[in-house]
Amino acid sequence: MLLLLCCTGGTAAFFLSGLGGDAENGDTLAGWGCGPVRPVDIVGELPRFTEYGDAQVRNAAIIIKVGQDLGVPSRGWVIALATAMQESALRNLANSDVPESLALPHEGVGADHDSLGLFQQRPGWGSVAERMTPSYTARKFYEKLVKVRSWQRRPLTVVAQQVQISAYPDAYAKHEELASKIVDALAGGAARTVEINGKAVCDAAERGEIAASGWTAPIPGDVGSGFRTASRPSHNGVDIGAAKGTEIRAAAAGRVLVARCDPDNRGRRDCDVDGYPDKGGCGWFVDLLHAGGYITRYCHMVVQPRVKLHQIVPAGEVIGQVGSSGNSSGPHLHFEVHLRNDRSSRGAVDPVPFMRARGAPLRAAE
């Protein structure tokens, strides 16, 4: 197999509202297996999470169960959970300005206008009693969610905002990682599934299919040169072999941080030609910032990327084509994943387990 070489990239760190911030335990999701998606049991024993108490986890189970009963794909469960996590911390909140709500079962008291319940819904969503009923509020959320155009591909924070019309539209994104973790734990690894022909399929998010976690493989193909191997300890990503011109897709919804020609070791920006070993640079490349402070990098494109600086791109959108520009010995995609908004080598992690945990495996040999 050809030795596939890559770039070093920039070293600046970024924080962008709504698509930034450090993920809590952000390098991995919980190690829940992915099998047949199981119905959620809202009365039995539930897993424990350090972030939430038993009543809050029970409310999460109700939200997922309602989504299952309505036939909403599991991506919707993640969005619904992240929304309720932001609105109420998964607590069924009464309101001190709505006296009737104080006489109903509740898990805390808020004071945001006349908002009630898990999703902090106002009177237009239903009566006081209805808005204080977790299953009702979840159903109303889902009914509006599925009417949002392209809701399964667009950034979670954008979709949640279209449902909620919140005063803080960027706040939902920071909960996406933990919401996926809870969905995996309560529903048999469901955040790692893709809806294909009406069925939830595990670990199959590629070719534009988006896992419920919000992630997809950037290209189909097998990993050749791996992450920081003994022979290449400074290789901060993986090389995925593919034919020149193969479409490269955004691994998750995100914001474009970089879309340009990377200078080679001699400072030249001549990315419209095939590169060679020891030339230096990523060639044509893109960096995307995702919810949770994750950054993905896509190197050696054959021509200028299809996206522009600061552009918001949905998960699975084509951002460029495989090539061999820059420090390369043949057509391939060099793909990196970075944590905590850190584009430098310090933030890089192995993309293979990272993507597998999100239902978008890179098909690397173990």
PDB file of C-alpha atoms in Angstrom, residues 6-172:
ATOM      1  CA  CYS A   6      -0.525  14.514   5.279  1.00  0.00           C
ATOM      2  CA  CYS A   7      -0.311  18.031   6.535  1.00  0.00           C
ATOM      3  CA  THR A   8       0.279  19.682   9.876  1.00  0.00           C
ATOM      4  CA  GLY A   9      -2.391  22.387   9.626  1.00  0.00           C
ATOM      5  CA  GLY A  10      -2.819  25.503  11.721  1.00  0.00           C
ATOM      6  CA  THR A  11      -2.310  25.876  15.421  1.00  0.00           C
ATOM      7  CA  ALA A  12      -4.869  28.480  16.476  1.00  0.00           C
ATOM      8  CA  ALA A  13      -7.657  27.584  18.884  1.00  0.00           C
ATOM      9  CA  PHE A  14     -11.220  28.725  18.232  1.00  0.00           C
ATOM     10  CA  PHE A  15     -14.424  29.311  20.188  1.00  0.00           C
ATOM     11  CA  LEU A  16     -17.609  30.091  18.275  1.00  0.00           C
ATOM     12  CA  SER A  17     -20.977  30.638  19.920  1.00  0.00           C
ATOM     13  CA  GLY A  18     -23.373  27.718  19.585  1.00  0.00           C
ATOM     14  CA  LEU A  19     -20.821  25.464  17.921  1.00  0.00           C
ATOM     15  CA  GLY A  20     -18.051  25.805  20.468  1.00  0.00           C
ATOM     16  CA  GLY A  21     -17.334  25.016  24.074  1.00  0.00           C
ATOM     17  CA  ASP A  22     -15.616  22.026  25.603  1.00  0.00           C
ATOM     18  CA  ALA A  23     -17.482  18.755  25.613  1.00  0.00           C
ATOM     19  CA  GLU A  24     -17.816  17.110  29.002  1.00  0.00           C
ATOM     20  CA  ASN A  25     -15.717  13.947  28.770  1.00  0.00           C
ATOM     21  CA  GLY A  26     -15.647  14.921  25.137  1.00  0.00           C
ATOM     22  CA  ASP A  27     -13.179  12.413  23.729  1.00  0.00           C
ATOM     23  CA  THR A  28     -15.606   9.477  23.785  1.00  0.00           C
ATOM     24  CA  LEU A  29     -19.260   8.633  24.160  1.00  0.00           C
ATOM     25  CA  ALA A  30     -20.279   5.994  26.647  1.00  0.00           C
ATOM     26  CA  GLY A  31     -19.360   2.485  25.526  1.00  0.00           C
ATOM     27  CA  TRP A  32     -22.912   1.273  24.973  1.00  0.00           C
ATOM     28  CA  GLY A  33     -23.262  -1.466  22.391  1.00  0.00           C
ATOM     29  CA  CYS A  34     -25.488  -1.062  19.374  1.00  0.00           C
ATOM     30  CA  GLY A  35     -28.002  -3.794  18.746  1.00  0.00           C
ATOM     31  CA  PRO A  36     -31.715  -3.854  17.994  1.00  0.00           C
ATOM     32  CA  VAL A  37     -33.146  -0.576  19.297  1.00  0.00           C
ATOM     33  CA  ARG A  38     -35.102  -1.483  22.389  1.00  0.00           C
ATOM     34  CA  PRO A  39     -38.323   0.130  23.625  1.00  0.00           C
ATOM     35  CA  VAL A  40     -37.668   2.336  26.619  1.00  0.00           C
ATOM     36  CA  ASP A  41     -39.047   1.110  29.935  1.00  0.00           C
ATOM     37  CA  ILE A  42     -40.157   4.204  31.823  1.00  0.00           C
ATOM     38  CA  VAL A  43     -41.064   2.364  35.039  1.00  0.00           C
ATOM     39  CA  GLY A  44     -38.183  -0.080  35.452  1.00  0.00           C
ATOM     40  CA  GLU A  45     -34.664   0.534  36.731  1.00  0.00           C
ATOM     41  CA  LEU A  46     -32.766   3.064  34.642  1.00  0.00           C
ATOM     42  CA  PRO A  47     -29.053   3.786  34.232  1.00  0.00           C
ATOM     43  CA  ARG A  48     -27.501   6.455  36.418  1.00  0.00           C
ATOM     44  CA  PHE A  49     -25.770   9.578  35.167  1.00  0.00           C
ATOM     45  CA  THR A  50     -23.641  11.832  37.306  1.00  0.00           C
ATOM     46  CA  GLU A  51     -25.175  14.879  35.631  1.00  0.00           C
ATOM     47  CA  TYR A  52     -28.792  14.046  36.549  1.00  0.00           C
ATOM     48  CA  GLY A  53     -30.855  12.503  39.314  1.00  0.00           C
ATOM     49  CA  ASP A  54     -33.264   9.599  39.014  1.00  0.00           C
ATOM     50  CA  ALA A  55     -36.329  11.772  38.328  1.00  0.00           C
ATOM     51  CA  GLN A  56     -34.536  13.612  35.543  1.00  0.00           C
ATOM     52  CA  VAL A  57     -33.403  10.374  33.893  1.00  0.00           C
ATOM     53  CA  ARG A  58     -36.989   9.126  34.170  1.00  0.00           C
ATOM     54  CA  ASN A  59     -38.143  12.231  32.320  1.00  0.00           C
ATOM     55  CA  ALA A  60     -35.527  11.537  29.648  1.00  0.00           C
ATOM     56  CA  ALA A  61     -36.945   8.039  29.297  1.00  0.00           C
ATOM     57  CA  ILE A  62     -40.448   9.464  28.857  1.00  0.00           C
ATOM     58  CA  ILE A  63     -39.233  11.814  26.123  1.00  0.00           C
ATOM     59  CA  ILE A  64     -37.562   8.953  24.238  1.00  0.00           C
ATOM     60  CA  LYS A  65     -40.553   6.629  24.727  1.00  0.00           C
ATOM     61  CA  VAL A  66     -42.936   9.210  23.270  1.00  0.00           C
ATOM     62  CA  GLY A  67     -40.654   9.584  20.257  1.00  0.00           C
ATOM     63  CA  GLN A  68     -40.613   5.822  19.805  1.00  0.00           C
ATOM     64  CA  ASP A  69     -44.400   5.592  20.062  1.00  0.00           C
ATOM     65  CA  LEU A  70     -44.810   8.333  17.453  1.00  0.00           C
ATOM     66  CA  GLY A  71     -42.349   6.666  15.071  1.00  0.00           C
ATOM     67  CA  VAL A  72     -39.963   9.631  15.131  1.00  0.00           C
ATOM     68  CA  PRO A  73     -36.438   8.581  14.038  1.00  0.00           C
ATOM     69  CA  SER A  74     -33.919   8.416  16.846  1.00  0.00           C
ATOM     70  CA  ARG A  75     -32.202  11.644  15.747  1.00  0.00           C
ATOM     71  CA  GLY A  76     -35.362  13.342  16.975  1.00  0.00           C
ATOM     72  CA  TRP A  77     -34.935  11.815  20.434  1.00  0.00           C
ATOM     73  CA  VAL A  78     -31.465  13.344  20.700  1.00  0.00           C
ATOM     74  CA  ILE A  79     -32.775  16.760  19.651  1.00  0.00           C
ATOM     75  CA  ALA A  80     -35.714  16.557  22.060  1.00  0.00           C
ATOM     76  CA  LEU A  81     -33.493  15.548  24.967  1.00  0.00           C
ATOM     77  CA  ALA A  82     -30.941  18.286  24.289  1.00  0.00           C
ATOM     78  CA  THR A  83     -33.770  20.819  24.156  1.00  0.00           C
ATOM     79  CA  ALA A  84     -35.297  19.725  27.470  1.00  0.00           C
ATOM     80  CA  MET A  85     -31.830  19.646  29.038  1.00  0.00           C
ATOM     81  CA  GLN A  86     -31.406  23.305  28.164  1.00  0.00           C
ATOM     82  CA  GLU A  87     -34.942  24.447  28.958  1.00  0.00           C
ATOM     83  CA  SER A  88     -35.468  22.720  32.302  1.00  0.00           C
ATOM     84  CA  ALA A  89     -32.456  20.492  33.108  1.00  0.00           C
ATOM     85  CA  LEU A  90     -34.933  17.619  32.534  1.00  0.00           C
ATOM     86  CA  ARG A  91     -37.143  18.788  35.405  1.00  0.00           C
ATOM     87  CA  ASN A  92     -40.911  19.172  35.215  1.00  0.00           C
ATOM     88  CA  LEU A  93     -41.047  22.812  36.313  1.00  0.00           C
ATOM     89  CA  ALA A  94     -44.019  24.665  37.735  1.00  0.00           C
ATOM     90  CA  ASN A  95     -44.009  28.472  37.607  1.00  0.00           C
ATOM     91  CA  SER A  96     -44.385  30.937  40.474  1.00  0.00           C
ATOM     92  CA  ASP A  97     -46.377  33.222  38.156  1.00  0.00           C
ATOM     93  CA  VAL A  98     -48.830  30.419  37.257  1.00  0.00           C
ATOM     94  CA  PRO A  99     -50.420  29.462  40.620  1.00  0.00           C
ATOM     95  CA  GLU A 100     -52.381  26.596  39.123  1.00  0.00           C
ATOM     96  CA  SER A 101     -49.130  24.842  38.208  1.00  0.00           C
ATOM     97  CA  LEU A 102     -47.948  24.833  41.828  1.00  0.00           C
ATOM     98  CA  ALA A 103     -50.821  22.538  42.791  1.00  0.00           C
ATOM     99  CA  LEU A 104     -49.751  19.934  40.216  1.00  0.00           C
ATOM    100  CA  PRO A 105     -46.888  17.410  40.573  1.00  0.00           C
ATOM    101  CA  HIS A 106     -43.616  19.189  39.810  1.00  0.00           C
ATOM    102  CA  GLU A 107     -39.857  18.969  40.372  1.00  0.00           C
ATOM    103  CA  GLY A 108     -38.977  22.597  40.800  1.00  0.00           C
ATOM    104  CA  VAL A 109     -40.323  26.101  40.303  1.00  0.00           C
ATOM    105  CA  GLY A 110     -39.311  28.448  37.537  1.00  0.00           C
ATOM    106  CA  ALA A 111     -40.244  32.036  36.795  1.00  0.00           C
ATOM    107  CA  ASP A 112     -39.761  32.461  33.049  1.00  0.00           C
ATOM    108  CA  HIS A 113     -42.853  34.381  31.933  1.00  0.00           C
ATOM    109  CA  ASP A 114     -45.654  31.770  31.953  1.00  0.00           C
ATOM    110  CA  SER A 115     -43.558  28.827  30.746  1.00  0.00           C
ATOM    111  CA  LEU A 116     -44.118  25.363  32.200  1.00  0.00           C
ATOM    112  CA  GLY A 117     -42.861  21.808  32.139  1.00  0.00           C
ATOM    113  CA  LEU A 118     -39.899  19.999  30.609  1.00  0.00           C
ATOM    114  CA  PHE A 119     -39.825  22.134  27.485  1.00  0.00           C
ATOM    115  CA  GLN A 120     -40.899  25.404  29.131  1.00  0.00           C
ATOM    116  CA  GLN A 121     -43.914  25.686  26.856  1.00  0.00           C
ATOM    117  CA  ARG A 122     -46.146  28.752  26.962  1.00  0.00           C
ATOM    118  CA  PRO A 123     -49.995  28.821  26.852  1.00  0.00           C
ATOM    119  CA  GLY A 124     -50.182  28.368  23.091  1.00  0.00           C
ATOM    120  CA  TRP A 125     -48.887  24.808  23.550  1.00  0.00           C
ATOM    121  CA  GLY A 126     -51.747  23.699  25.807  1.00  0.00           C
ATOM    122  CA  SER A 127     -53.485  24.087  29.145  1.00  0.00           C
ATOM    123  CA  VAL A 128     -51.592  24.298  32.428  1.00  0.00           C
ATOM    124  CA  ALA A 129     -52.343  20.665  33.219  1.00  0.00           C
ATOM    125  CA  GLU A 130     -51.231  19.557  29.760  1.00  0.00           C
ATOM    126  CA  ARG A 131     -47.977  21.512  29.886  1.00  0.00           C
ATOM    127  CA  MET A 132     -47.225  19.969  33.273  1.00  0.00           C
ATOM    128  CA  THR A 133     -47.590  16.449  31.827  1.00  0.00           C
ATOM    129  CA  PRO A 134     -44.197  15.243  30.471  1.00  0.00           C
ATOM    130  CA  SER A 135     -45.615  12.883  27.854  1.00  0.00           C
ATOM    131  CA  TYR A 136     -47.908  15.607  26.473  1.00  0.00           C
ATOM    132  CA  THR A 137     -45.138  18.179  26.218  1.00  0.00           C
ATOM    133  CA  ALA A 138     -42.831  15.703  24.484  1.00  0.00           C
ATOM    134  CA  ARG A 139     -45.527  14.811  21.970  1.00  0.00           C
ATOM    135  CA  LYS A 140     -46.168  18.473  21.146  1.00  0.00           C
ATOM    136  CA  PHE A 141     -42.438  19.032  20.682  1.00  0.00           C
ATOM    137  CA  TYR A 142     -42.132  16.113  18.258  1.00  0.00           C
ATOM    138  CA  GLU A 143     -45.206  17.169  16.289  1.00  0.00           C
ATOM    139  CA  LYS A 144     -43.583  20.505  15.563  1.00  0.00           C
ATOM    140  CA  LEU A 145     -40.079  19.073  15.109  1.00  0.00           C
ATOM    141  CA  VAL A 146     -40.962  16.793  12.210  1.00  0.00           C
ATOM    142  CA  LYS A 147     -42.365  19.766  10.292  1.00  0.00           C
ATOM    143  CA  VAL A 148     -38.971  21.534  10.289  1.00  0.00           C
ATOM    144  CA  ARG A 149     -37.371  21.271   6.860  1.00  0.00           C
ATOM    145  CA  SER A 150     -34.401  18.851   6.713  1.00  0.00           C
ATOM    146  CA  TRP A 151     -34.434  18.539  10.484  1.00  0.00           C
ATOM    147  CA  GLN A 152     -32.314  15.356  10.542  1.00  0.00           C
ATOM    148  CA  ARG A 153     -29.360  17.027   8.761  1.00  0.00           C
ATOM    149  CA  ARG A 154     -29.330  20.562  10.070  1.00  0.00           C
ATOM    150  CA  PRO A 155     -27.470  21.650  13.222  1.00  0.00           C
ATOM    151  CA  LEU A 156     -29.326  20.622  16.375  1.00  0.00           C
ATOM    152  CA  THR A 157     -29.312  24.155  17.722  1.00  0.00           C
ATOM    153  CA  VAL A 158     -30.935  25.483  14.526  1.00  0.00           C
ATOM    154  CA  VAL A 159     -33.673  22.848  14.552  1.00  0.00           C
ATOM    155  CA  ALA A 160     -34.395  23.210  18.276  1.00  0.00           C
ATOM    156  CA  GLN A 161     -34.656  26.960  17.893  1.00  0.00           C
ATOM    157  CA  GLN A 162     -37.203  26.636  15.084  1.00  0.00           C
ATOM    158  CA  VAL A 163     -39.374  24.569  17.419  1.00  0.00           C
ATOM    159  CA  GLN A 164     -38.846  26.542  20.611  1.00  0.00           C
ATOM    160  CA  ILE A 165     -38.264  30.142  19.439  1.00  0.00           C
ATOM    161  CA  SER A 166     -35.934  30.685  22.378  1.00  0.00           C
ATOM    162  CA  ALA A 167     -34.282  33.894  23.524  1.00  0.00           C
ATOM    163  CA  TYR A 168     -30.998  31.949  23.623  1.00  0.00           C
ATOM    164  CA  PRO A 169     -30.888  30.083  20.285  1.00  0.00           C
ATOM    165  CA  ASP A 170     -27.253  28.964  20.540  1.00  0.00           C
ATOM    166  CA  ALA A 171     -27.627  27.262  23.913  1.00  0.00           C
ATOM    167  CA  TYR A 172     -28.912  23.862  22.789  1.00  0.00           C
TER     168      TYR A 172
END
